[in-house]
PDB file of C-alpha atoms and ligand atoms in Angstrom:
ATOM      1  CA  UNK A  76     -29.948  -4.121  -8.967  1.00  0.00           C
ATOM      2  CA  UNK A  77     -31.807  -4.671  -5.704  1.00  0.00           C
ATOM      3  CA  UNK A  78     -32.559  -2.255  -2.868  1.00  0.00           C
ATOM      4  CA  UNK A  79     -29.683  -3.474  -0.731  1.00  0.00           C
ATOM      5  CA  UNK A  80     -27.561  -1.009   1.131  1.00  0.00           C
ATOM      6  CA  UNK A  81     -23.854  -0.580   0.663  1.00  0.00           C
ATOM      7  CA  UNK A  82     -21.318   1.186   2.847  1.00  0.00           C
ATOM      8  CA  UNK A  83     -19.552   3.582   0.506  1.00  0.00           C
ATOM      9  CA  UNK A  84     -16.808   6.186   0.553  1.00  0.00           C
ATOM     10  CA  UNK A  85     -14.712   8.173  -1.904  1.00  0.00           C
ATOM     11  CA  UNK A  86     -10.969   7.773  -1.804  1.00  0.00           C
ATOM     12  CA  UNK A  87      -7.627   8.135  -3.469  1.00  0.00           C
ATOM     13  CA  UNK A  88      -6.114   4.680  -3.652  1.00  0.00           C
ATOM     14  CA  UNK A  89      -2.393   4.320  -3.035  1.00  0.00           C
ATOM     15  CA  UNK A  90      -0.352   2.728  -5.832  1.00  0.00           C
ATOM     16  CA  UNK A  91       1.021  -0.721  -5.107  1.00  0.00           C
ATOM     17  CA  UNK A  92       4.610   0.585  -5.029  1.00  0.00           C
ATOM     18  CA  UNK A  93       3.763   3.132  -2.328  1.00  0.00           C
ATOM     19  CA  UNK A  94       1.872   0.563  -0.270  1.00  0.00           C
ATOM     20  CA  UNK A  95       4.919  -1.638  -0.530  1.00  0.00           C
ATOM     21  CA  UNK A  96       7.267   1.177   0.585  1.00  0.00           C
ATOM     22  CA  UNK A  97       5.047   1.919   3.551  1.00  0.00           C
ATOM     23  CA  UNK A  98       5.499  -1.594   4.888  1.00  0.00           C
ATOM     24  CA  UNK A  99       8.813  -0.503   6.340  1.00  0.00           C
ATOM     25  CA  UNK A 100       6.987   1.856   8.701  1.00  0.00           C
ATOM     26  CA  UNK A 101       5.600  -1.129  10.545  1.00  0.00           C
ATOM     27  CA  UNK A 102       7.021  -2.332  13.759  1.00  0.00           C
ATOM     28  CA  UNK A 103       5.811  -4.274  16.737  1.00  0.00           C
ATOM     29  CA  UNK A 104       4.153  -1.922  19.183  1.00  0.00           C
ATOM     30  CA  UNK A 105       1.999  -3.121  22.023  1.00  0.00           C
ATOM     31  CA  UNK A 106      -1.686  -2.344  21.388  1.00  0.00           C
ATOM     32  CA  UNK A 107      -1.144  -1.204  17.784  1.00  0.00           C
ATOM     33  CA  UNK A 108      -3.195  -2.730  14.943  1.00  0.00           C
ATOM     34  CA  UNK A 109      -1.680  -1.989  11.536  1.00  0.00           C
ATOM     35  CA  UNK A 110      -4.073  -1.520   8.623  1.00  0.00           C
ATOM     36  CA  UNK A 111      -3.459  -4.278   6.039  1.00  0.00           C
ATOM     37  CA  UNK A 112      -1.371  -2.874   3.157  1.00  0.00           C
ATOM     38  CA  UNK A 113      -4.071  -3.522   0.578  1.00  0.00           C
ATOM     39  CA  UNK A 114      -6.532  -1.361   2.563  1.00  0.00           C
ATOM     40  CA  UNK A 115      -4.353   1.774   2.662  1.00  0.00           C
ATOM     41  CA  UNK A 116      -6.108   4.763   1.074  1.00  0.00           C
ATOM     42  CA  UNK A 117      -6.862   8.434   1.577  1.00  0.00           C
ATOM     43  CA  UNK A 118     -10.547   9.100   2.228  1.00  0.00           C
ATOM     44  CA  UNK A 119     -12.050  12.081   0.428  1.00  0.00           C
ATOM     45  CA  UNK A 120     -15.556  11.638   1.758  1.00  0.00           C
ATOM     46  CA  UNK A 121     -17.249   9.002   3.888  1.00  0.00           C
ATOM     47  CA  UNK A 122     -20.792   8.315   2.583  1.00  0.00           C
ATOM     48  CA  UNK A 123     -22.037   5.601   4.920  1.00  0.00           C
ATOM     49  CA  UNK A 124     -24.830   3.178   4.082  1.00  0.00           C
ATOM     50  CA  UNK A 125     -26.380   4.008   0.714  1.00  0.00           C
ATOM     51  CA  UNK A 126     -29.491   2.437  -0.762  1.00  0.00           C
ATOM     52  CA  UNK A 127     -30.259   2.167  -4.478  1.00  0.00           C
ATOM     53  CA  UNK A 128     -31.748   5.688  -4.714  1.00  0.00           C
ATOM     54  CA  UNK A 129     -28.853   7.294  -2.987  1.00  0.00           C
ATOM     55  CA  UNK A 130     -26.393   5.402  -5.200  1.00  0.00           C
ATOM     56  CA  UNK A 131     -28.157   6.637  -8.348  1.00  0.00           C
ATOM     57  CA  UNK A 132     -27.961  10.269  -7.185  1.00  0.00           C
ATOM     58  CA  UNK A 133     -24.361   9.721  -6.197  1.00  0.00           C
ATOM     59  CA  UNK A 134     -23.411   8.373  -9.577  1.00  0.00           C
ATOM     60  CA  UNK A 135     -24.915  11.399 -11.375  1.00  0.00           C
ATOM     61  CA  UNK A 136     -23.126  13.790  -9.039  1.00  0.00           C
ATOM     62  CA  UNK A 137     -19.731  12.141  -9.353  1.00  0.00           C
ATOM     63  CA  UNK A 138     -19.855  12.200 -13.158  1.00  0.00           C
ATOM     64  CA  UNK A 139     -20.133  15.970 -12.929  1.00  0.00           C
ATOM     65  CA  UNK A 140     -17.080  16.547 -10.703  1.00  0.00           C
ATOM     66  CA  UNK A 141     -14.406  18.552 -12.503  1.00  0.00           C
ATOM     67  CA  UNK A 142     -10.993  18.819 -10.848  1.00  0.00           C
ATOM     68  CA  UNK A 143      -7.354  18.759 -11.906  1.00  0.00           C
ATOM     69  CA  UNK A 144      -4.822  15.953 -11.549  1.00  0.00           C
ATOM     70  CA  UNK A 145      -2.699  16.507  -8.464  1.00  0.00           C
ATOM     71  CA  UNK A 146       0.338  15.333  -6.589  1.00  0.00           C
ATOM     72  CA  UNK A 147      -0.181  13.639  -3.261  1.00  0.00           C
ATOM     73  CA  UNK A 148       2.710  13.995  -0.853  1.00  0.00           C
ATOM     74  CA  UNK A 149       2.888  11.660   2.125  1.00  0.00           C
ATOM     75  CA  UNK A 150       5.648  12.851   4.403  1.00  0.00           C
ATOM     76  CA  UNK A 151       4.204  13.576   7.817  1.00  0.00           C
ATOM     77  CA  UNK A 152       3.208  11.238  10.637  1.00  0.00           C
ATOM     78  CA  UNK A 153       0.749  12.149  13.348  1.00  0.00           C
ATOM     79  CA  UNK A 154      -1.940  10.833  15.664  1.00  0.00           C
ATOM     80  CA  UNK A 155      -5.606  11.535  16.182  1.00  0.00           C
ATOM     81  CA  UNK A 156      -7.145  11.183  19.603  1.00  0.00           C
ATOM     82  CA  UNK A 157     -10.756  10.715  20.559  1.00  0.00           C
ATOM     83  CA  UNK A 158     -11.945  11.871  23.975  1.00  0.00           C
ATOM     84  CA  UNK A 159      -8.381  12.052  25.204  1.00  0.00           C
ATOM     85  CA  UNK A 160      -7.573   8.513  24.004  1.00  0.00           C
ATOM     86  CA  UNK A 161      -5.220   7.761  21.139  1.00  0.00           C
ATOM     87  CA  UNK A 162      -7.177   6.442  18.170  1.00  0.00           C
ATOM     88  CA  UNK A 163      -5.253   6.535  14.889  1.00  0.00           C
ATOM     89  CA  UNK A 164      -1.697   6.806  13.553  1.00  0.00           C
ATOM     90  CA  UNK A 165      -1.878   8.696  10.266  1.00  0.00           C
ATOM     91  CA  UNK A 166       0.302   9.632   7.350  1.00  0.00           C
ATOM     92  CA  UNK A 167      -0.369  12.914   5.607  1.00  0.00           C
ATOM     93  CA  UNK A 168       1.307  15.848   3.950  1.00  0.00           C
ATOM     94  CA  UNK A 169       3.371  18.614   5.502  1.00  0.00           C
ATOM     95  CA  UNK A 170       1.892  20.865   2.836  1.00  0.00           C
ATOM     96  CA  UNK A 171      -1.372  19.811   1.188  1.00  0.00           C
ATOM     97  CA  UNK A 172      -1.551  20.338  -2.588  1.00  0.00           C
ATOM     98  CA  UNK A 173      -4.154  23.038  -3.227  1.00  0.00           C
ATOM     99  CA  UNK A 174      -5.622  20.837  -5.918  1.00  0.00           C
ATOM    100  CA  UNK A 175      -6.514  18.234  -3.305  1.00  0.00           C
ATOM    101  CA  UNK A 176      -8.519  20.887  -1.498  1.00  0.00           C
ATOM    102  CA  UNK A 177     -10.142  21.869  -4.822  1.00  0.00           C
ATOM    103  CA  UNK A 178     -11.063  18.233  -5.467  1.00  0.00           C
ATOM    104  CA  UNK A 179     -12.608  17.871  -2.015  1.00  0.00           C
ATOM    105  CA  UNK A 180     -14.611  21.085  -2.506  1.00  0.00           C
ATOM    106  CA  UNK A 181     -15.785  19.959  -5.981  1.00  0.00           C
ATOM    107  CA  UNK A 182     -16.930  16.581  -4.602  1.00  0.00           C
ATOM    108  CA  UNK A 183     -18.755  18.067  -1.636  1.00  0.00           C
ATOM    109  CA  UNK A 184     -20.431  20.648  -3.852  1.00  0.00           C
ATOM    110  CA  UNK A 185     -21.582  17.998  -6.378  1.00  0.00           C
ATOM    111  CA  UNK A 186     -22.960  15.820  -3.570  1.00  0.00           C
ATOM    112  CA  UNK A 187     -24.739  18.752  -1.973  1.00  0.00           C
ATOM    113  CA  UNK A 188     -26.413  19.527  -5.310  1.00  0.00           C
ATOM    114  CA  UNK A 189     -28.043  16.082  -5.328  1.00  0.00           C
ATOM    115  CA  UNK A 190     -29.200  16.246  -1.721  1.00  0.00           C
ATOM    116  CA  UNK A 191     -26.327  14.902   0.380  1.00  0.00           C
ATOM    117  CA  UNK A 192     -25.608  16.730   3.623  1.00  0.00           C
ATOM    118  CA  UNK A 193     -22.601  18.967   3.954  1.00  0.00           C
ATOM    119  CA  UNK A 194     -19.501  17.232   5.325  1.00  0.00           C
ATOM    120  CA  UNK A 195     -19.559  18.739   8.794  1.00  0.00           C
ATOM    121  CA  UNK A 196     -16.205  17.459   9.999  1.00  0.00           C
ATOM    122  CA  UNK A 197     -13.229  19.646   9.120  1.00  0.00           C
ATOM    123  CA  UNK A 198     -11.328  17.797   6.407  1.00  0.00           C
ATOM    124  CA  UNK A 199      -7.956  16.402   7.461  1.00  0.00           C
ATOM    125  CA  UNK A 200      -6.440  14.575   4.501  1.00  0.00           C
ATOM    126  CA  UNK A 201      -4.719  11.452   5.838  1.00  0.00           C
ATOM    127  CA  UNK A 202      -4.000   7.799   5.315  1.00  0.00           C
ATOM    128  CA  UNK A 203      -4.821   5.735   8.392  1.00  0.00           C
ATOM    129  CA  UNK A 204      -1.812   3.519   9.063  1.00  0.00           C
ATOM    130  CA  UNK A 205      -2.822   1.928  12.348  1.00  0.00           C
ATOM    131  CA  UNK A 206      -5.417   1.893  15.103  1.00  0.00           C
ATOM    132  CA  UNK A 207      -3.920   2.730  18.479  1.00  0.00           C
ATOM    133  CA  UNK A 208      -6.550   2.070  21.099  1.00  0.00           C
ATOM    134  CA  UNK A 209      -4.160   0.508  23.605  1.00  0.00           C
ATOM    135  CA  UNK A 210      -0.857   2.153  22.740  1.00  0.00           C
ATOM    136  CA  UNK A 211       1.061   4.207  25.307  1.00  0.00           C
ATOM    137  CA  UNK A 212       1.478   7.849  24.305  1.00  0.00           C
ATOM    138  CA  UNK A 213       5.230   7.717  24.994  1.00  0.00           C
ATOM    139  CA  UNK A 214       5.608   4.711  22.665  1.00  0.00           C
ATOM    140  CA  UNK A 215       3.900   6.398  19.750  1.00  0.00           C
ATOM    141  CA  UNK A 216       5.720   9.674  20.319  1.00  0.00           C
ATOM    142  CA  UNK A 217       9.097   7.998  20.143  1.00  0.00           C
ATOM    143  CA  UNK A 218       7.968   5.948  17.121  1.00  0.00           C
ATOM    144  CA  UNK A 219       7.030   9.180  15.287  1.00  0.00           C
ATOM    145  CA  UNK A 220      10.332  10.827  16.248  1.00  0.00           C
ATOM    146  CA  UNK A 221      12.270   7.851  14.870  1.00  0.00           C
ATOM    147  CA  UNK A 222      10.326   7.378  11.661  1.00  0.00           C
ATOM    148  CA  UNK A 223       9.457  10.920  10.612  1.00  0.00           C
ATOM    149  CA  UNK A 224      12.647  11.469   8.632  1.00  0.00           C
ATOM    150  CA  UNK A 225      12.146   8.261   6.663  1.00  0.00           C
ATOM    151  CA  UNK A 226       8.742   8.966   5.074  1.00  0.00           C
ATOM    152  CA  UNK A 227       8.968  10.882   1.849  1.00  0.00           C
ATOM    153  CA  UNK A 228       6.465   9.415  -0.568  1.00  0.00           C
ATOM    154  CA  UNK A 229       4.621  11.228  -3.303  1.00  0.00           C
ATOM    155  CA  UNK A 230       2.722  10.191  -6.396  1.00  0.00           C
ATOM    156  CA  UNK A 231       0.552  11.668  -9.140  1.00  0.00           C
ATOM    157  CA  UNK A 232      -3.201  11.272  -8.708  1.00  0.00           C
ATOM    158  CA  UNK A 233      -5.099  10.925 -11.970  1.00  0.00           C
ATOM    159  CA  UNK A 234      -8.439   9.637 -10.680  1.00  0.00           C
ATOM    160  CA  UNK A 235     -10.438   9.151  -7.537  1.00  0.00           C
ATOM    161  CA  UNK A 236     -12.510   6.099  -6.637  1.00  0.00           C
ATOM    162  CA  UNK A 237     -15.893   5.196  -5.268  1.00  0.00           C
ATOM    163  CA  UNK A 238     -15.185   2.429  -2.774  1.00  0.00           C
ATOM    164  CA  UNK A 239     -17.357  -0.151  -1.085  1.00  0.00           C
ATOM    165  CA  UNK A 240     -16.512  -1.352   2.405  1.00  0.00           C
ATOM    166  CA  UNK A 241     -17.185  -5.026   3.093  1.00  0.00           C
ATOM    167  CA  UNK A 242     -16.941  -6.941   6.323  1.00  0.00           C
ATOM    168  CA  UNK A 243     -16.482 -10.680   6.237  1.00  0.00           C
ATOM    169  CA  UNK A 244     -14.761 -13.282   8.350  1.00  0.00           C
ATOM    170  CA  UNK A 245     -13.877 -10.688  10.941  1.00  0.00           C
ATOM    171  CA  UNK A 246     -12.017  -8.419   8.525  1.00  0.00           C
ATOM    172  CA  UNK A 247     -12.776  -5.217   6.610  1.00  0.00           C
ATOM    173  CA  UNK A 248     -12.059  -5.232   2.903  1.00  0.00           C
ATOM    174  CA  UNK A 249     -12.427  -2.402   0.386  1.00  0.00           C
ATOM    175  CA  UNK A 250     -13.484  -2.831  -3.216  1.00  0.00           C
ATOM    176  CA  UNK A 251     -13.372  -0.228  -5.951  1.00  0.00           C
ATOM    177  CA  UNK A 252     -16.833   0.328  -7.458  1.00  0.00           C
ATOM    178  CA  UNK A 253     -15.981   2.987 -10.011  1.00  0.00           C
ATOM    179  CA  UNK A 254     -13.176   5.334 -11.068  1.00  0.00           C
ATOM    180  CA  UNK A 255     -13.564   9.047 -11.899  1.00  0.00           C
ATOM    181  CA  UNK A 256     -10.759  10.616 -13.938  1.00  0.00           C
ATOM    182  CA  UNK A 257      -9.284  14.002 -13.095  1.00  0.00           C
ATOM    183  CA  UNK A 258      -8.421  16.537 -15.800  1.00  0.00           C
ATOM    184  CA  UNK A 259      -4.829  16.415 -17.019  1.00  0.00           C
TER     185      UNK A 259
HETATM  186  P1  2AM B 576     -10.349   6.364   8.968  1.00  0.00           P
HETATM  187  O1  2AM B 576      -9.495   5.425   8.199  1.00  0.00           O
HETATM  188  O2  2AM B 576      -9.653   7.620   9.359  1.00  0.00           O
HETATM  189  O3  2AM B 576     -11.079   5.694  10.088  1.00  0.00           O
HETATM  190  C1  2AM B 576     -13.796   3.751   5.228  1.00  0.00           C
HETATM  191  O4  2AM B 576     -14.386   3.431   6.437  1.00  0.00           O
HETATM  192  C2  2AM B 576     -13.053   5.052   5.310  1.00  0.00           C
HETATM  193  O5  2AM B 576     -13.950   6.120   5.616  1.00  0.00           O
HETATM  194  C3  2AM B 576     -11.954   5.075   6.349  1.00  0.00           C
HETATM  195  O6  2AM B 576     -10.795   5.596   5.741  1.00  0.00           O
HETATM  196  C4  2AM B 576     -12.452   6.002   7.425  1.00  0.00           C
HETATM  197  O7  2AM B 576     -11.489   6.853   7.950  1.00  0.00           O
HETATM  198  C5  2AM B 576     -13.401   6.884   6.666  1.00  0.00           C
HETATM  199  N1  2AM B 576     -14.428   7.437   7.539  1.00  0.00           N
HETATM  200  C6  2AM B 576     -14.694   8.742   7.721  1.00  0.00           C
HETATM  201  N2  2AM B 576     -15.727   8.903   8.545  1.00  0.00           N
HETATM  202  C7  2AM B 576     -16.129   7.679   8.939  1.00  0.00           C
HETATM  203  C8  2AM B 576     -17.128   7.191   9.809  1.00  0.00           C
HETATM  204  N3  2AM B 576     -17.981   8.007  10.441  1.00  0.00           N
HETATM  205  N4  2AM B 576     -17.222   5.859   9.965  1.00  0.00           N
HETATM  206  C9  2AM B 576     -16.374   5.017   9.323  1.00  0.00           C
HETATM  207  N5  2AM B 576     -15.417   5.413   8.483  1.00  0.00           N
HETATM  208  C10 2AM B 576     -15.289   6.737   8.291  1.00  0.00           C
END
């Protein structure tokens, strides 16, 4: 392996059936860019550009993570804003499974042990559905009102994934590098 850098993150991937179900949440909305279905995931930890050394430490740490299988509910829509501007339409859980929090804590602790910084941002478990840079607030508010009752997905999570983010031909693509099983 060379010394090249890779942009990495840890995520729970959504099963194909859920990604398929979520397609019905899409509708034309001026200024809204929907995330391609195959890219939908829930980030556990963004790692950024990692060189060979960092990847080796990462791999050791992730092998040591112990956490239980969990159930991921996806039943709540919301938006994030940045500096007063809408940025993201997200799908998350009304009530987050405690085991998801335990998994996040176990990952952060294992990474800290091998020299990664603490994750300073408060963790908000979510799946990014769309980028909203040019959407009117009223449009997204009425979209959320209309759709909220229709999202009731949930699925068992038996592993988490180390993902690589690639950019080519003007598009972002995610590739699974490795899977880490959770305890049953
Ligand atoms: P987002 O979807 O909410 O933007 C891969 O880029 C994943 O890592 C995305 O799910 C992204 O979250 C998340 N992520 C977290 N922090 C990031 C950052 N500083 N830069 C890019 N992506 C980040």
